[in-house]
mmCIF file of N, CA and C in Angstrom:
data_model
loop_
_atom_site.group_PDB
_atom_site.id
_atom_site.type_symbol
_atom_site.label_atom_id
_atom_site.label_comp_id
_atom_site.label_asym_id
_atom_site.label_seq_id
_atom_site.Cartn_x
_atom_site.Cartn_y
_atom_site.Cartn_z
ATOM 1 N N UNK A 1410 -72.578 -55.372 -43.948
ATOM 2 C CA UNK A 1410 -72.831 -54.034 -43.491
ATOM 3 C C UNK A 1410 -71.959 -53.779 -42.250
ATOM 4 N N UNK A 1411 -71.382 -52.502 -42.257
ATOM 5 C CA UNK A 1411 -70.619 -52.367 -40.749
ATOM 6 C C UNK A 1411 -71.399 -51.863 -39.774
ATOM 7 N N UNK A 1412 -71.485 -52.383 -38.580
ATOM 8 C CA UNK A 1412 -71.982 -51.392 -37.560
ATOM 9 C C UNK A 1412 -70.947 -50.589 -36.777
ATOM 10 N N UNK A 1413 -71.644 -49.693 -36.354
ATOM 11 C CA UNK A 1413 -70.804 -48.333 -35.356
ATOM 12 C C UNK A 1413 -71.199 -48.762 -34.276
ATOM 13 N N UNK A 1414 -70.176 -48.359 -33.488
ATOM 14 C CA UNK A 1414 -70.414 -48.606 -31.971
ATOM 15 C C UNK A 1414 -71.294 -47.227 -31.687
ATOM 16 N N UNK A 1415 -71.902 -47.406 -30.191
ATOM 17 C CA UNK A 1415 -72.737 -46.663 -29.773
ATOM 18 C C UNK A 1415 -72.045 -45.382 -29.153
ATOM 19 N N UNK A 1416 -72.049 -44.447 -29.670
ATOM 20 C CA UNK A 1416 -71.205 -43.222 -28.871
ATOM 21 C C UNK A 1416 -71.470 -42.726 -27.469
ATOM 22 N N UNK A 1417 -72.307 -43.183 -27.068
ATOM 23 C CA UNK A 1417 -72.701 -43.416 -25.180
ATOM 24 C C UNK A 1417 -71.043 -44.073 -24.928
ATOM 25 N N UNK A 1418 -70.868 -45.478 -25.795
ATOM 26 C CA UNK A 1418 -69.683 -45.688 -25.168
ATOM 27 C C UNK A 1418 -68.193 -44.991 -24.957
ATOM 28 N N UNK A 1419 -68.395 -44.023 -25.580
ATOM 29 C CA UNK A 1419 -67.125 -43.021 -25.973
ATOM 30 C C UNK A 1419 -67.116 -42.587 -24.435
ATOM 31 N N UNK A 1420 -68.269 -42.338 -23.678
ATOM 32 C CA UNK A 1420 -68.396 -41.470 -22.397
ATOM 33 C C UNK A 1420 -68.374 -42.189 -21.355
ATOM 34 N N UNK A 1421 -68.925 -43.589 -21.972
ATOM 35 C CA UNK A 1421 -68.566 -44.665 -20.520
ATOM 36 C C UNK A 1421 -66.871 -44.716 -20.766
ATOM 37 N N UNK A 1422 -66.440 -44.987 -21.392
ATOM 38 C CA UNK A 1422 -65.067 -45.309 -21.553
ATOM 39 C C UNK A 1422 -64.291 -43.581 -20.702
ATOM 40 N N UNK A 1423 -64.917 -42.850 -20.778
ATOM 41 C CA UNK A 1423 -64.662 -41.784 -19.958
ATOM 42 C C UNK A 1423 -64.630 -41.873 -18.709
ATOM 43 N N UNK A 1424 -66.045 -42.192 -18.130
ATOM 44 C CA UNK A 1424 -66.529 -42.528 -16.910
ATOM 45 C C UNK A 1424 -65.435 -43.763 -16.233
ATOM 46 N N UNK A 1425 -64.777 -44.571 -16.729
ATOM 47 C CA UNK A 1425 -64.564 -45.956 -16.539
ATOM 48 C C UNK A 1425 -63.072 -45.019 -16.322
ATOM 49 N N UNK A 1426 -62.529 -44.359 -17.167
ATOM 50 C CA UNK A 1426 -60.920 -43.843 -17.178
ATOM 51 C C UNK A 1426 -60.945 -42.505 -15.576
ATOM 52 N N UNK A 1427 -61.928 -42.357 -15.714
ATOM 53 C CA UNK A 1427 -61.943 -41.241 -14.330
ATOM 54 C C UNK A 1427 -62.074 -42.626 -12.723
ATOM 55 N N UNK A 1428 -63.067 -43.351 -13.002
ATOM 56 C CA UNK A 1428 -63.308 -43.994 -11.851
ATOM 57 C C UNK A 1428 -61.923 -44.857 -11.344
ATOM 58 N N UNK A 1429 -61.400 -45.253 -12.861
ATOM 59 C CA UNK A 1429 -59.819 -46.160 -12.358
ATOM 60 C C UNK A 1429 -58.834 -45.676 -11.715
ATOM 61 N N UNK A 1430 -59.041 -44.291 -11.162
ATOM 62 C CA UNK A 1430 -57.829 -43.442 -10.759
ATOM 63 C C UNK A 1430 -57.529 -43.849 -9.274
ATOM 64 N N UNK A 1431 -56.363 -44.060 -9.191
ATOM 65 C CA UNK A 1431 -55.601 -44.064 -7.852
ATOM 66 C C UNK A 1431 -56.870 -43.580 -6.843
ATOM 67 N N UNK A 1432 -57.439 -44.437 -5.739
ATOM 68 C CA UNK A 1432 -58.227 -44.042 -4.909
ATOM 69 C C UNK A 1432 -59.493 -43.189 -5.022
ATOM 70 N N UNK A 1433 -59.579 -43.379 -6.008
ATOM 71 C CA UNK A 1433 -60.862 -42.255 -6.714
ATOM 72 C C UNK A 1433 -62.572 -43.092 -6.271
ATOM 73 N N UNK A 1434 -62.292 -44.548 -6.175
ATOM 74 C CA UNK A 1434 -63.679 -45.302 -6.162
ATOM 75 C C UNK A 1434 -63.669 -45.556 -4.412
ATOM 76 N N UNK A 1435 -62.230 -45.642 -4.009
ATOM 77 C CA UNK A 1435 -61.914 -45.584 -2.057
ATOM 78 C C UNK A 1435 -63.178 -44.099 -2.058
ATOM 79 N N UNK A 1436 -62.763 -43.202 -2.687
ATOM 80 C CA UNK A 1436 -63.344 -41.726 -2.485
ATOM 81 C C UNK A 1436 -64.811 -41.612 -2.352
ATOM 82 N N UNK A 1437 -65.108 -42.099 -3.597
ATOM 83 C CA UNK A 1437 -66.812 -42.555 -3.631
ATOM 84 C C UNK A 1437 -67.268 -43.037 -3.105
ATOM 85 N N UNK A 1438 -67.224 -44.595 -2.879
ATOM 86 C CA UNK A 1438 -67.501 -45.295 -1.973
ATOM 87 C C UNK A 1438 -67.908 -45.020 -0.339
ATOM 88 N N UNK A 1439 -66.645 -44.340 -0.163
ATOM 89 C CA UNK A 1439 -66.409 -43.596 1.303
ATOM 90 C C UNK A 1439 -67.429 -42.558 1.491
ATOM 91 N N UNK A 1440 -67.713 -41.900 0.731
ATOM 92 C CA UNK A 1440 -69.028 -40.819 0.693
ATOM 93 C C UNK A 1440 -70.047 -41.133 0.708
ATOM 94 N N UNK A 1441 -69.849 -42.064 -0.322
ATOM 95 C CA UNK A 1441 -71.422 -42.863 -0.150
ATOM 96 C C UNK A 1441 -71.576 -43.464 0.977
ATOM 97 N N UNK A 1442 -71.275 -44.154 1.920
ATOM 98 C CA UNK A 1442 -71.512 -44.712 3.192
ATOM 99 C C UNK A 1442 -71.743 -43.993 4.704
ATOM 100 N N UNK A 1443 -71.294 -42.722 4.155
ATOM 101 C CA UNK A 1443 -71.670 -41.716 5.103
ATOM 102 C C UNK A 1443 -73.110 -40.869 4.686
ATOM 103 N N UNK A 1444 -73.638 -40.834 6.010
ATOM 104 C CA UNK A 1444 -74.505 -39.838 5.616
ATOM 105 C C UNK A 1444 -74.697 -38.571 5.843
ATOM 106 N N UNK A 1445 -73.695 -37.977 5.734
ATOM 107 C CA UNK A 1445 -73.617 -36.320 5.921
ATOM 108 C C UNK A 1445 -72.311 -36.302 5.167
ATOM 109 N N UNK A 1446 -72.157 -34.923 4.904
ATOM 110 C CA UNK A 1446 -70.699 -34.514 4.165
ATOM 111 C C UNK A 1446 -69.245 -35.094 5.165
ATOM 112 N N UNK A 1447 -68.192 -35.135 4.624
ATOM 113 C CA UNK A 1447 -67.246 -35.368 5.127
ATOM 114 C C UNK A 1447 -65.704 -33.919 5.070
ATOM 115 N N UNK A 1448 -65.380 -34.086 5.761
ATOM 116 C CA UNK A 1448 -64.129 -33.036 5.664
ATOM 117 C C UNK A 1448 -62.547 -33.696 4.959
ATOM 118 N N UNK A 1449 -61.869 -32.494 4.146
ATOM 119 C CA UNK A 1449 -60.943 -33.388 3.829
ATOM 120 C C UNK A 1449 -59.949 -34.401 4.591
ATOM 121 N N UNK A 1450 -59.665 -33.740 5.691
ATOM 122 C CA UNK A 1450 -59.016 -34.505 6.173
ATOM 123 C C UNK A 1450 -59.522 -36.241 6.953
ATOM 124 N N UNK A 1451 -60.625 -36.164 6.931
ATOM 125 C CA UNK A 1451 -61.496 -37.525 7.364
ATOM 126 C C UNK A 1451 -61.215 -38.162 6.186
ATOM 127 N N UNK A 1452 -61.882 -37.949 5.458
ATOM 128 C CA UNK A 1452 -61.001 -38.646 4.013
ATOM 129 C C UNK A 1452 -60.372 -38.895 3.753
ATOM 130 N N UNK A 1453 -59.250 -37.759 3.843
ATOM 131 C CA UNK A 1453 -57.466 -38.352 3.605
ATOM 132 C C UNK A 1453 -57.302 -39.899 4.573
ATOM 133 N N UNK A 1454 -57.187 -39.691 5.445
ATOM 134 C CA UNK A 1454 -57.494 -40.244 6.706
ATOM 135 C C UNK A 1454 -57.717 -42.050 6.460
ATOM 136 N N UNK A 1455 -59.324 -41.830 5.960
ATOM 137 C CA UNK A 1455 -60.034 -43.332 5.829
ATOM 138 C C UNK A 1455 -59.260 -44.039 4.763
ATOM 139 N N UNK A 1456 -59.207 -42.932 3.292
ATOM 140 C CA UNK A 1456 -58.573 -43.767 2.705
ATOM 141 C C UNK A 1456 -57.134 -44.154 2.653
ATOM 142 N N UNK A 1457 -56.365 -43.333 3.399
ATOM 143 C CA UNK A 1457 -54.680 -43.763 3.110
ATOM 144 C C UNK A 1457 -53.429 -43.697 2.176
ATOM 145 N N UNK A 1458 -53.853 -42.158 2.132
ATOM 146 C CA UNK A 1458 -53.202 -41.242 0.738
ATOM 147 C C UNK A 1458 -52.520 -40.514 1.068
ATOM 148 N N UNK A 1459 -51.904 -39.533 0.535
ATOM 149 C CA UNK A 1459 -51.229 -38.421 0.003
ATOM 150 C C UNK A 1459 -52.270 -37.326 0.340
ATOM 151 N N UNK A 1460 -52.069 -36.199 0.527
ATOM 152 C CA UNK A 1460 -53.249 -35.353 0.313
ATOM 153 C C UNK A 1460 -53.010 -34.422 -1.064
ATOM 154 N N UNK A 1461 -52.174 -34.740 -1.704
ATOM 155 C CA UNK A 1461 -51.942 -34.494 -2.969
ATOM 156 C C UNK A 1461 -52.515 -35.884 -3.610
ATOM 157 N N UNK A 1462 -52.567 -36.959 -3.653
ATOM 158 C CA UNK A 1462 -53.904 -37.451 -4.724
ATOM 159 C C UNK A 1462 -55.291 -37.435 -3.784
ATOM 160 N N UNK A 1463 -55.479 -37.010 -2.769
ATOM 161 C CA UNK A 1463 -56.375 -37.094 -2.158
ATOM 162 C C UNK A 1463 -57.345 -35.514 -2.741
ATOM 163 N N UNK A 1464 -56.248 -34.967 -2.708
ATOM 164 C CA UNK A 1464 -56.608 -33.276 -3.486
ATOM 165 C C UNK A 1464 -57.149 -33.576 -4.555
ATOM 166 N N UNK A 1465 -56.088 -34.352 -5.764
ATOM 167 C CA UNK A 1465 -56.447 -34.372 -6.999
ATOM 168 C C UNK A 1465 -57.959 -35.092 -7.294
ATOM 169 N N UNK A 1466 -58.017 -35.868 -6.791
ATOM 170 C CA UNK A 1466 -59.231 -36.792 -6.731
ATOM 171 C C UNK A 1466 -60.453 -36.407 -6.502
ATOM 172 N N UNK A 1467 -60.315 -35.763 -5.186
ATOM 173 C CA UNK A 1467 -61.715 -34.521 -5.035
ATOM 174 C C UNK A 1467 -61.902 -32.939 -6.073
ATOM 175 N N UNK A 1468 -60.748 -33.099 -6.564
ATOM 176 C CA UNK A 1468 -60.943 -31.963 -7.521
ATOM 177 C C UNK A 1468 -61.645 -32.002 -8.930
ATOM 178 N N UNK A 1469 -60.979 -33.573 -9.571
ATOM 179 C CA UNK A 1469 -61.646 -34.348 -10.984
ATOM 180 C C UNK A 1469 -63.096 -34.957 -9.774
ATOM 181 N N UNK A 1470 -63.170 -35.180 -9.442
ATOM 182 C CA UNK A 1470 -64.683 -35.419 -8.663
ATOM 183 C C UNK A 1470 -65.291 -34.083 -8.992
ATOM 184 N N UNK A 1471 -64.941 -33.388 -8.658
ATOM 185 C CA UNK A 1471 -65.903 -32.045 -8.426
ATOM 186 C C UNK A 1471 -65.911 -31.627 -9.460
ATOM 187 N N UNK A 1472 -64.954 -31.466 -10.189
ATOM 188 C CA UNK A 1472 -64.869 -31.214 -12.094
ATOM 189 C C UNK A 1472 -65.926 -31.555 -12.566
ATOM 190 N N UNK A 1473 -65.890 -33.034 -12.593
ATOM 191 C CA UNK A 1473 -66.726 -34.188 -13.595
ATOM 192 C C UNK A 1473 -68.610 -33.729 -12.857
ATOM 193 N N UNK A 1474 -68.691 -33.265 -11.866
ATOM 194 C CA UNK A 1474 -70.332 -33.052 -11.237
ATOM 195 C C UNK A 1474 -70.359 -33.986 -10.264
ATOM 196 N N UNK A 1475 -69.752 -34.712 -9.264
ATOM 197 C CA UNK A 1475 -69.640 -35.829 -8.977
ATOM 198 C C UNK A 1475 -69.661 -35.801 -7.316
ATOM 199 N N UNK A 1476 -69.195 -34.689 -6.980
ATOM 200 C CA UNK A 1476 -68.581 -33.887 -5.768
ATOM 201 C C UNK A 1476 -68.717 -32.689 -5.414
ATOM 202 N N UNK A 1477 -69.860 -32.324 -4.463
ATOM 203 C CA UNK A 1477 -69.874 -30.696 -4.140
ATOM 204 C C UNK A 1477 -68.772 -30.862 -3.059
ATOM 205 N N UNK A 1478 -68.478 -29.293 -3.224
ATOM 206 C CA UNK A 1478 -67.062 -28.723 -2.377
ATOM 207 C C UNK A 1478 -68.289 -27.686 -1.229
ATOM 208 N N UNK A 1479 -68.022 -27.649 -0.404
ATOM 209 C CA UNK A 1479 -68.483 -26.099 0.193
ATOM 210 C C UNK A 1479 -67.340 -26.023 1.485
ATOM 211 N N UNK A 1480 -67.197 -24.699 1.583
ATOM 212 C CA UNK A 1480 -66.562 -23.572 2.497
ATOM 213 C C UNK A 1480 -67.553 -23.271 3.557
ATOM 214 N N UNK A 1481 -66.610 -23.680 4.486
ATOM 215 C CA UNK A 1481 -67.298 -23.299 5.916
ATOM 216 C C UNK A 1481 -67.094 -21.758 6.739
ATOM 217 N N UNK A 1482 -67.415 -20.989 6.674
ATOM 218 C CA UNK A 1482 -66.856 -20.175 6.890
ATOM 219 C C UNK A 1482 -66.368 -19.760 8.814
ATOM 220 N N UNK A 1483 -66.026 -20.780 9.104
ATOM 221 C CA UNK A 1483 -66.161 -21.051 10.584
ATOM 222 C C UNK A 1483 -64.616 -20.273 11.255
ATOM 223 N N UNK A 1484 -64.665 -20.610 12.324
ATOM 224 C CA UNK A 1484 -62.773 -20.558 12.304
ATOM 225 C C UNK A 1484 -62.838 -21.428 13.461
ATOM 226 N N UNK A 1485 -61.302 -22.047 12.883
ATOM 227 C CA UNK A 1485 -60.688 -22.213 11.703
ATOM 228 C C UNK A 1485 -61.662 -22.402 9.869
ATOM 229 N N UNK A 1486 -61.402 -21.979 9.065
ATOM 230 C CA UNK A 1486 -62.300 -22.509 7.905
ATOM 231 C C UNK A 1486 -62.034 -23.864 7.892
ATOM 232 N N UNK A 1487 -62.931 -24.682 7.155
ATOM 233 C CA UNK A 1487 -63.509 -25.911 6.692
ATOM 234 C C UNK A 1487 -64.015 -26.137 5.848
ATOM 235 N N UNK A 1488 -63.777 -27.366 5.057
ATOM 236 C CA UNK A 1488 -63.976 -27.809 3.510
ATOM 237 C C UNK A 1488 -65.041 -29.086 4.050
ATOM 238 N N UNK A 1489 -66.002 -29.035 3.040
ATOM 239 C CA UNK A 1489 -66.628 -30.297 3.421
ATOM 240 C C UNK A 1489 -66.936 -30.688 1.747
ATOM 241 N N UNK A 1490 -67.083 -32.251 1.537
ATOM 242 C CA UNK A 1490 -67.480 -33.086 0.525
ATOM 243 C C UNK A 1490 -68.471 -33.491 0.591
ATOM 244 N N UNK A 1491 -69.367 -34.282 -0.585
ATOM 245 C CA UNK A 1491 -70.271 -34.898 -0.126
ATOM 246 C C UNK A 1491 -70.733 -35.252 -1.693
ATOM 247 N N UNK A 1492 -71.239 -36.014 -1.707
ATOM 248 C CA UNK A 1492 -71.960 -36.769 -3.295
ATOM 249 C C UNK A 1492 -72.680 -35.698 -3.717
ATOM 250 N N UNK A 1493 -72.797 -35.653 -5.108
ATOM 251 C CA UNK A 1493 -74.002 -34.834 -5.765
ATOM 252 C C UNK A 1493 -75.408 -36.318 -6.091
ATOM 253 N N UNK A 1494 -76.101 -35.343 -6.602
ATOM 254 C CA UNK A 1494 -77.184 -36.374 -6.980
ATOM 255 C C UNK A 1494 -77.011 -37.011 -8.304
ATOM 256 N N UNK A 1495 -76.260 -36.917 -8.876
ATOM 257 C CA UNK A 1495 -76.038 -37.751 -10.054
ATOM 258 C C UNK A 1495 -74.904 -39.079 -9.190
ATOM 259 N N UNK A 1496 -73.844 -38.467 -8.503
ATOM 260 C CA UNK A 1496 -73.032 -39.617 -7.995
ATOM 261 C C UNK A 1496 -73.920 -40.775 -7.040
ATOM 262 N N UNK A 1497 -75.027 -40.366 -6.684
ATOM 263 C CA UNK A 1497 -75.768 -40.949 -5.488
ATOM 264 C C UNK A 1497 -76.542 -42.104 -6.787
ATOM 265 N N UNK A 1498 -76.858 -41.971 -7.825
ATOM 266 C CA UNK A 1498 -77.300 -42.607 -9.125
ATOM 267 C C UNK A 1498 -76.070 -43.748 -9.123
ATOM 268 N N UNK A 1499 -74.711 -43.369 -9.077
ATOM 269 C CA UNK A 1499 -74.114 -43.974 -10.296
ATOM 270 C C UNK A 1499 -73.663 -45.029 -8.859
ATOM 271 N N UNK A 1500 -73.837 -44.682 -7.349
ATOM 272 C CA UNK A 1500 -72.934 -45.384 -6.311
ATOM 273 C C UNK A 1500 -73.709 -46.641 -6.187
ATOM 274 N N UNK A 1501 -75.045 -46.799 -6.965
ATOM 275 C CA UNK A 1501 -75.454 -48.683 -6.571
ATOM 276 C C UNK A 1501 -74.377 -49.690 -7.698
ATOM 277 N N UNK A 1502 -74.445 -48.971 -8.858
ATOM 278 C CA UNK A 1502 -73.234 -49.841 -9.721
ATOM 279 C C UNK A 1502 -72.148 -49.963 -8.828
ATOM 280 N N UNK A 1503 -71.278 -48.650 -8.559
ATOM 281 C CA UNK A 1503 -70.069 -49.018 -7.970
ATOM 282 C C UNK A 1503 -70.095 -50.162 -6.633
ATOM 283 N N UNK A 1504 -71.210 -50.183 -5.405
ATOM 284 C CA UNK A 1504 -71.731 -50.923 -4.529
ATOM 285 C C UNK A 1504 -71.281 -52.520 -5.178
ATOM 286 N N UNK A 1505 -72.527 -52.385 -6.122
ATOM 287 C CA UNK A 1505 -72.429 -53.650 -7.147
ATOM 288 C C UNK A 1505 -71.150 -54.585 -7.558
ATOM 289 N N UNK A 1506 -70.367 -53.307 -8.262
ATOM 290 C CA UNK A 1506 -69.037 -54.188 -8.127
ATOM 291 C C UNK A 1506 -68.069 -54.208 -7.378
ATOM 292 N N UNK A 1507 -68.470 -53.819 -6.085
ATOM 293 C CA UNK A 1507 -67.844 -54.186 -4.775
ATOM 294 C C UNK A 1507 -68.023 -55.545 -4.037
ATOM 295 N N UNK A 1508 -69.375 -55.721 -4.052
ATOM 296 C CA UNK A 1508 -70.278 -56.812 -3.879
ATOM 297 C C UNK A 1508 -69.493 -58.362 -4.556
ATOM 298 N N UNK A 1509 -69.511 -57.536 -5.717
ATOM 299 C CA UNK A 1509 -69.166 -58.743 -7.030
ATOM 300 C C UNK A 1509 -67.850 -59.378 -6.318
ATOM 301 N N UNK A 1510 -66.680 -58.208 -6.253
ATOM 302 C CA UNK A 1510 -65.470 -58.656 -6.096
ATOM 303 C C UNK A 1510 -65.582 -59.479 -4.681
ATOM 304 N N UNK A 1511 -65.978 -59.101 -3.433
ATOM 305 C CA UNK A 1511 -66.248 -59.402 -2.218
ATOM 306 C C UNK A 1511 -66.640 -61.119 -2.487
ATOM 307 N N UNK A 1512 -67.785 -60.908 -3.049
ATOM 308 C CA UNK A 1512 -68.444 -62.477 -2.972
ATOM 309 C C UNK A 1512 -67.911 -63.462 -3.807
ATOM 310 N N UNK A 1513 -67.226 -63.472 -4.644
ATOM 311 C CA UNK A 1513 -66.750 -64.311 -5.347
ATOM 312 C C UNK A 1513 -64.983 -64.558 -4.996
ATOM 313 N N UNK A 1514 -64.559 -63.560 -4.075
ATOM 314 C CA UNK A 1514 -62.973 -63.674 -3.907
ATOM 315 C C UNK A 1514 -62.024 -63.519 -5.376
ATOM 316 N N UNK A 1515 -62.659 -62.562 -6.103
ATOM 317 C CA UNK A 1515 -62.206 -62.555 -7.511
ATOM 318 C C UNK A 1515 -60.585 -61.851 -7.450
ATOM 319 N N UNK A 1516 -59.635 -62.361 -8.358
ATOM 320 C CA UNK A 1516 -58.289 -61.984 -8.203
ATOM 321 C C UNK A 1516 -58.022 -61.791 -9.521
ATOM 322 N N UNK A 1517 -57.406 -59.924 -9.795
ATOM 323 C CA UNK A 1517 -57.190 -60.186 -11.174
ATOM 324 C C UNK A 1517 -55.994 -60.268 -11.530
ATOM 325 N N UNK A 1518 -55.417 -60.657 -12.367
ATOM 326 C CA UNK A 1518 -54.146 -60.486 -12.461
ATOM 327 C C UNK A 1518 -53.816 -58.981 -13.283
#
């Protein structure tokens, strides 16, 4: 008899192709450890980018539900980031395999 794979995995394999992006898990991570929103440029900043993938990154963040954006309407204006509640779910895995790599000194080729 053949079995089918589980089509959940069609979406992890999604999830997994968004998170591998150039500085995209620096992004998460970084949010998650703060506890209040962050501005773009603190971000750019911590992680050590471009603000063109730093852009792109918060944009497929915010796409995917992952990343609220809000407008400050201050002056100068201001952008602030910050986890949604589904990303605040998914940041003990990512933690996890931070942890993983950390404690074991794992090297991949």
């Amino acid at each position: 008899m053949e079995e089918t794979c589980d089509p959940v995995f069609a979406r992890v394999d999604k999830l997994l192709a968004l998170l591998t992006k150039s500085k995209l898990l620096h992004i998460l991570y970084l949010l998650n450890s703060k506890s209040s929103s962050m501005r773009f440029s603190d971000i750019k900043k911590k992680v050590d980018s471009s603000s063109t993938t730093v852009t792109r990154r918060l944009k497929e963040l915010e796409d995917n539900g992952l990343v609220t954006r809000t407008i400050h309407t201050t002056m100068p204006v201001s952008v602030t980031y910050e986890l949604t509640e589904d990303a605040q779910f998914l940041a003990p895995t990512i933690q996890s395999m931070y942890d993983w790599i950390v404690d074991r000194d794992v090297q991949f080729l």
